XYZ file of C-alpha atoms in Angstrom:
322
model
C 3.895 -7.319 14.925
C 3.427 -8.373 18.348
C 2.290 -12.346 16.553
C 5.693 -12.442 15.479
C 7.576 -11.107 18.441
C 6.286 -14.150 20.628
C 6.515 -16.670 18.120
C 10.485 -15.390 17.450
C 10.536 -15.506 21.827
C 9.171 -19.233 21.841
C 11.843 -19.587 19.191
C 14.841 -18.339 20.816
C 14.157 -20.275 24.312
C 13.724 -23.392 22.400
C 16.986 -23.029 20.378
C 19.311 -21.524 23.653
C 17.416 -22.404 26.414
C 17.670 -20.010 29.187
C 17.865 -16.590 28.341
C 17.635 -13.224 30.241
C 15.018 -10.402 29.574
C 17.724 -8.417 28.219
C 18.957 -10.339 25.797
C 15.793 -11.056 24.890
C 14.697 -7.335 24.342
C 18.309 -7.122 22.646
C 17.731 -9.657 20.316
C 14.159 -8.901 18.928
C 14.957 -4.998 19.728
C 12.152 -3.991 22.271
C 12.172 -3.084 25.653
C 12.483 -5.288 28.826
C 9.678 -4.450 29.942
C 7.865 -5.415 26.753
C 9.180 -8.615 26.912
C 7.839 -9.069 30.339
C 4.476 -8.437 29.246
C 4.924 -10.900 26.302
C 5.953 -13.744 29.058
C 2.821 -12.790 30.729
C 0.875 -13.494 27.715
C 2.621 -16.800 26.624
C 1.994 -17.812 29.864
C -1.771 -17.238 29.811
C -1.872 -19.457 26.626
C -0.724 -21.941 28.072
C 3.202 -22.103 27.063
C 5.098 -23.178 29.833
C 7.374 -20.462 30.490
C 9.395 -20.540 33.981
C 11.992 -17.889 35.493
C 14.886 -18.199 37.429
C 15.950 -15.713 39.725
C 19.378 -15.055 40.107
C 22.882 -14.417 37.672
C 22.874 -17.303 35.872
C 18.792 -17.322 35.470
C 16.267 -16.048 33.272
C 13.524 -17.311 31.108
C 13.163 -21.000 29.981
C 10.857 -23.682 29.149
C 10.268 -26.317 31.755
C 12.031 -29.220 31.769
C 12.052 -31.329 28.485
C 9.446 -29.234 26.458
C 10.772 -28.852 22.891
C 8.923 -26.763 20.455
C 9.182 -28.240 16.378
C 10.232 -24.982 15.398
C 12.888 -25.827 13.037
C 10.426 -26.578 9.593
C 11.208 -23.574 7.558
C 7.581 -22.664 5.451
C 6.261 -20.916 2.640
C 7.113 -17.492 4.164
C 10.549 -18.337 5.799
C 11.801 -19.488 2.127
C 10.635 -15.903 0.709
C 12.510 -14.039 3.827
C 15.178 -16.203 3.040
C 15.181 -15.155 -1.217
C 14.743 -11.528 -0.317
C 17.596 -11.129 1.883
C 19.682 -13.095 -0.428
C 18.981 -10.051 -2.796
C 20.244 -7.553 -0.342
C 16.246 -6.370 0.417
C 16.493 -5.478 4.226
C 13.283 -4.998 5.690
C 12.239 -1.464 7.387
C 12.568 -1.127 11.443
C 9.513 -2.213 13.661
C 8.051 -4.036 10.738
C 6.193 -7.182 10.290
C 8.735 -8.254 7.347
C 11.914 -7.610 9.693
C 10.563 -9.511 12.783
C 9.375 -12.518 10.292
C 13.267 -12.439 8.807
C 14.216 -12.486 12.385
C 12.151 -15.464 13.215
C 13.670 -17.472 10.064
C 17.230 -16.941 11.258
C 16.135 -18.039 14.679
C 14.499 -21.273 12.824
C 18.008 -21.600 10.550
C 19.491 -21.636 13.716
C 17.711 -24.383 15.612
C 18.530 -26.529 12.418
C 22.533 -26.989 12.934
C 24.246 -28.551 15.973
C 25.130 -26.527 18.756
C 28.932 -25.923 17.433
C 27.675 -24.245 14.510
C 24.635 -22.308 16.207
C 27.408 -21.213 18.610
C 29.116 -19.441 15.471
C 26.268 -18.056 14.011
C 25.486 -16.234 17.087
C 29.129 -15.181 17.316
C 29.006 -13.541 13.635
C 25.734 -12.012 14.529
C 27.797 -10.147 17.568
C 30.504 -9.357 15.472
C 28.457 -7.466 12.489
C 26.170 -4.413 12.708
C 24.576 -2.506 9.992
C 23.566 1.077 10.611
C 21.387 2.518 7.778
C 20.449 5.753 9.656
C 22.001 8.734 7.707
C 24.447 11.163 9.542
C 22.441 14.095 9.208
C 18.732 14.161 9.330
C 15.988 11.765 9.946
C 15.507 8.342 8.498
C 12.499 8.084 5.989
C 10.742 5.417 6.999
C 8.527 3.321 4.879
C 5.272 2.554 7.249
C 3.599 0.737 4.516
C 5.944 -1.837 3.106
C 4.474 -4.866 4.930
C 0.991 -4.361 2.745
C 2.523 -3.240 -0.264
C 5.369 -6.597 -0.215
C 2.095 -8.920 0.261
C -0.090 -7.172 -2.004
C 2.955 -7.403 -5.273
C 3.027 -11.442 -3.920
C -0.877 -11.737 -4.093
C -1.453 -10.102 -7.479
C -4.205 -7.622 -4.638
C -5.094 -4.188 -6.043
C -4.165 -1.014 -3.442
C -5.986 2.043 -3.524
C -3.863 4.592 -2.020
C -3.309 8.427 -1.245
C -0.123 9.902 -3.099
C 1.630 12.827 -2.031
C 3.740 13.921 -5.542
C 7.257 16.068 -4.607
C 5.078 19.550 -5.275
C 2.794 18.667 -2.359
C -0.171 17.818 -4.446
C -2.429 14.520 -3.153
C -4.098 12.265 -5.245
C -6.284 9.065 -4.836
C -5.312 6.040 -7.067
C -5.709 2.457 -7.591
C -2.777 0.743 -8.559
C -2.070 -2.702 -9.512
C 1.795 -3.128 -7.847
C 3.728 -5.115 -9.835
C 6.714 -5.279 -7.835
C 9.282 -3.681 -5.920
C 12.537 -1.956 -6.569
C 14.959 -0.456 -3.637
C 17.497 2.095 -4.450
C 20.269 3.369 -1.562
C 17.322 2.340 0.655
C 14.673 3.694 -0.674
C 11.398 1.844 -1.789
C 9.773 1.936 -4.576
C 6.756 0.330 -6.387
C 6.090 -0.335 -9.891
C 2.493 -0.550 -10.447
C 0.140 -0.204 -13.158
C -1.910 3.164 -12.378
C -5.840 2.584 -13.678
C -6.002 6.835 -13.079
C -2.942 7.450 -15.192
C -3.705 4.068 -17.355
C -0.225 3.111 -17.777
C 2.520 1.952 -15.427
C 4.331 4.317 -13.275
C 6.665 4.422 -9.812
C 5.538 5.799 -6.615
C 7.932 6.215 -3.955
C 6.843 4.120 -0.796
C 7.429 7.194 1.614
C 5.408 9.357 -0.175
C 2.160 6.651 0.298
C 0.267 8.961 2.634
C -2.339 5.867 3.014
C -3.626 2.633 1.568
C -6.375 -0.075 1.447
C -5.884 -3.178 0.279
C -9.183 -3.749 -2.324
C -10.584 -7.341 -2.260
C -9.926 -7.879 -6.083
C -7.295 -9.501 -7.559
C -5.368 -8.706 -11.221
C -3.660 -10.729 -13.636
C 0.465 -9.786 -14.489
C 0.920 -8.716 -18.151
C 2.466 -11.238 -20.412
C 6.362 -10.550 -20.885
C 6.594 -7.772 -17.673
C 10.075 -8.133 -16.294
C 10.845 -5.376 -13.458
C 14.355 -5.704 -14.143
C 13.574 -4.358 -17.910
C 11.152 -1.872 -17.131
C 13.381 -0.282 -14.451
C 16.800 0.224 -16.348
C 14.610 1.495 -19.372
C 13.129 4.288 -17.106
C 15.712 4.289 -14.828
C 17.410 7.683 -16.241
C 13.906 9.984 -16.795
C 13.158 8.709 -12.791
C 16.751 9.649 -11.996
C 16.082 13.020 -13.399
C 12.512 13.488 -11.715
C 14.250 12.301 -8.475
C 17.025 14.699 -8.467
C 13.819 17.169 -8.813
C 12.173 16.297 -5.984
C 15.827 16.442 -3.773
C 16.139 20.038 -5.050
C 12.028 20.163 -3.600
C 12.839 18.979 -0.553
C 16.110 20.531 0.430
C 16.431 22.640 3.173
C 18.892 25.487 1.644
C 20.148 28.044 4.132
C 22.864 31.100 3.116
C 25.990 31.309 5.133
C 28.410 33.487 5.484
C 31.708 32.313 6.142
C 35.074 33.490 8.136
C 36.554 30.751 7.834
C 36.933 27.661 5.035
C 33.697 26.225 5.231
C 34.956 22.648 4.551
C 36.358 22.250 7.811
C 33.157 23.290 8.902
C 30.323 21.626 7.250
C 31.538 18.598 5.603
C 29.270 16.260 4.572
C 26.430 18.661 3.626
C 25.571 19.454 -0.105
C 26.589 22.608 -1.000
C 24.235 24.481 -3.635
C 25.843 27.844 -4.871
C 29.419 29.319 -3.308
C 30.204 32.607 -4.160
C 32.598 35.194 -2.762
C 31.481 39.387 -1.622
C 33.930 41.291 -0.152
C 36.687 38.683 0.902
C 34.297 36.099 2.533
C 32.062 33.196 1.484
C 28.309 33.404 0.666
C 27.105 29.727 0.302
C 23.750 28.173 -0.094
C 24.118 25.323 1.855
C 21.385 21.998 1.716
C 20.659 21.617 5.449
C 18.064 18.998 5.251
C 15.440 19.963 7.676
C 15.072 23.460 9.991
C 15.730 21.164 12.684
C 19.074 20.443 11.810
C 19.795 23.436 10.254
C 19.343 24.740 14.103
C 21.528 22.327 15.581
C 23.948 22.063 13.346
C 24.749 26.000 12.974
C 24.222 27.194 17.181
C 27.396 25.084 17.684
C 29.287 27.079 14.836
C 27.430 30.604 15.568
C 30.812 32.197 16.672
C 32.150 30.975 13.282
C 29.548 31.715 10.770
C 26.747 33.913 9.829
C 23.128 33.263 8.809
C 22.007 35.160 6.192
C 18.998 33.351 5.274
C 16.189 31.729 6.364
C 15.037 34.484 8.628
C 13.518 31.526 10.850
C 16.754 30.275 11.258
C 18.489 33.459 11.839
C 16.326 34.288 14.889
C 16.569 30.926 16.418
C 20.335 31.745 16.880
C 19.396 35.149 17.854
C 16.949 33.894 20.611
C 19.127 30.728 21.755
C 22.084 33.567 22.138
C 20.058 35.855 24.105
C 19.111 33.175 26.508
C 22.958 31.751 27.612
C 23.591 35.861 28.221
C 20.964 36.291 30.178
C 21.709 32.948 32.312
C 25.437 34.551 32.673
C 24.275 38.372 33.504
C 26.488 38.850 36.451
């Protein structure tokens, strides 16, 4: 990761020349004080880095030192293919700082009225793929498992099934499908001896294993996807119910105004109010979620739940005993 960082550092002072620390850390989405410590160690290699002090200053390369970083390679034209096909990489990745590092190169390759609009679009477009409620699921091993489907490499790996069973397999990956940002690979399983999909985030760990396999004759991902597509679907929608985070609720008010946005499991009415079973995601936002609505609502279950309310209450009237 850090490889990539300074090479897409070099990149950007060759292509804009002087830039500050900040937009430096902005751009390649660190801290400022990591990208002092990369200076220090371009510096030590010999690249030579200077910085000027003051408003206008920053970081540059000495007068009339031009990197050739403009030659887009093997890599940059795969970065380039899979973000054609809407494939974003994961954050902090080796795959999103090598996309990065392409861009920079696509940019260094037009004149300086069109690298002036490119960077103007950039500023103009954001992408958030962080869901409102709840924690992102990140996908720690995407990097090995995109350059193991490319080298035809075998994985063994550690999978964690939606019951919370483990199991050690070696898998040939045949490729990779994402789905509302979700990874998955399509590999042949030699446990299960046929081909199955394992969802990336639930890859508790993995090897690469130095030997290589062959792709059957005829495989098409595309084909082998929308034919399984619906029985996944259904095992899926399994696992959601698995991993929800269902909490009853009773209700004096209309809950909509309340907790919109949040899947709502059963709704029932006893005795003039509303008794839901509401999908909270996680305890933790369960807790946070419900404290700021305590005056409004009433948890029935989980118990754990219940009596972080109950403790968190206690605690402001004790602070306010006069």
């Amino acid at each position: 990761m850090r490889l990539h960082r300074l090479l897409g550092i070099i990149m950007l002072l060759d292509a804009r020349g002087v830039m500050k620390s900040a937009d430096l850390a902005k751009i390649l989405e660190t801290s400022e004080r990591t990208i002092y410590r990369d200076m220090n160690i371009l510096c030590e290699a010999g690249i030579p880095i200077c910085s000027v002090p003051g408003p206008t200053g920053g970081f540059s390369f000495v007068e009339n030192y031009k990197v050739n970083s403009n030659i887009l390679d093997r890599q940059d034209i795969m970065n380039i293919l899979l973000s054609s096909m809407g494939i974003r990489p994961e954050r902090n990745t080796e795959m999103e700082q090598q996309i990065k590092n392409t861009i920079i190169k696509l940019e260094n390759s037009v004149s300086e009225e069109h690298r002036k609009e490119i960077i103007n679009a950039k500023e103009k477009f954001f992408v958030d793929s962080d869901p409102w409620w709840g924690r992102e699921s990140g996908n720690k091993n995407v990097d090995i498992i995109k350059k193991s489907v490319i080298d035809l490499r075998k994985l063994k790996i550690t999978y964690r099934k939606y019951d919370g069973e483990t199991s050690e397999r070696i898998i040939r990956p045949y490729g990779i499908v994402i789905k509302n940002l979700q990874w998955y690979v399509v590999a042949f399983c030699e446990t299960k001896k046929d081909i199955r999909t394992f969802k990336c985030n639930r890859i508790e760990s993995i090897e690469v294993i130095n030997e290589n396999f062959i792709m059957p004759c005829g495989f098409s991902l595309e084909n082998f996807w929308e034919k399984n597509k619906e029985q996944f679907v259904n095992q899926s929608l399994s696992n959601e119910v698995y991993n929800a985070y269902p909490v009853k609720i009773k209700f004096f008010e209309k809950m909509e105004a309340l907790l919109n946005g949040f899947s709502i499991l059963s709704q029932n009415e006893i005795e003039g109010y509303e008794i839901c079973d509401v999908d909270m995601i996680s305890f933790e936002t369960a807790c946070n979620m419900l404290f700021t609505l305590s005056d409004r609502l009433e948890v029935i279950e989980p118990v754990e739940v219940r009596e972080y309310i109950i403790r968190k209450a206690q605690k402001i009237l004790n602070l306010y005993k006069p």
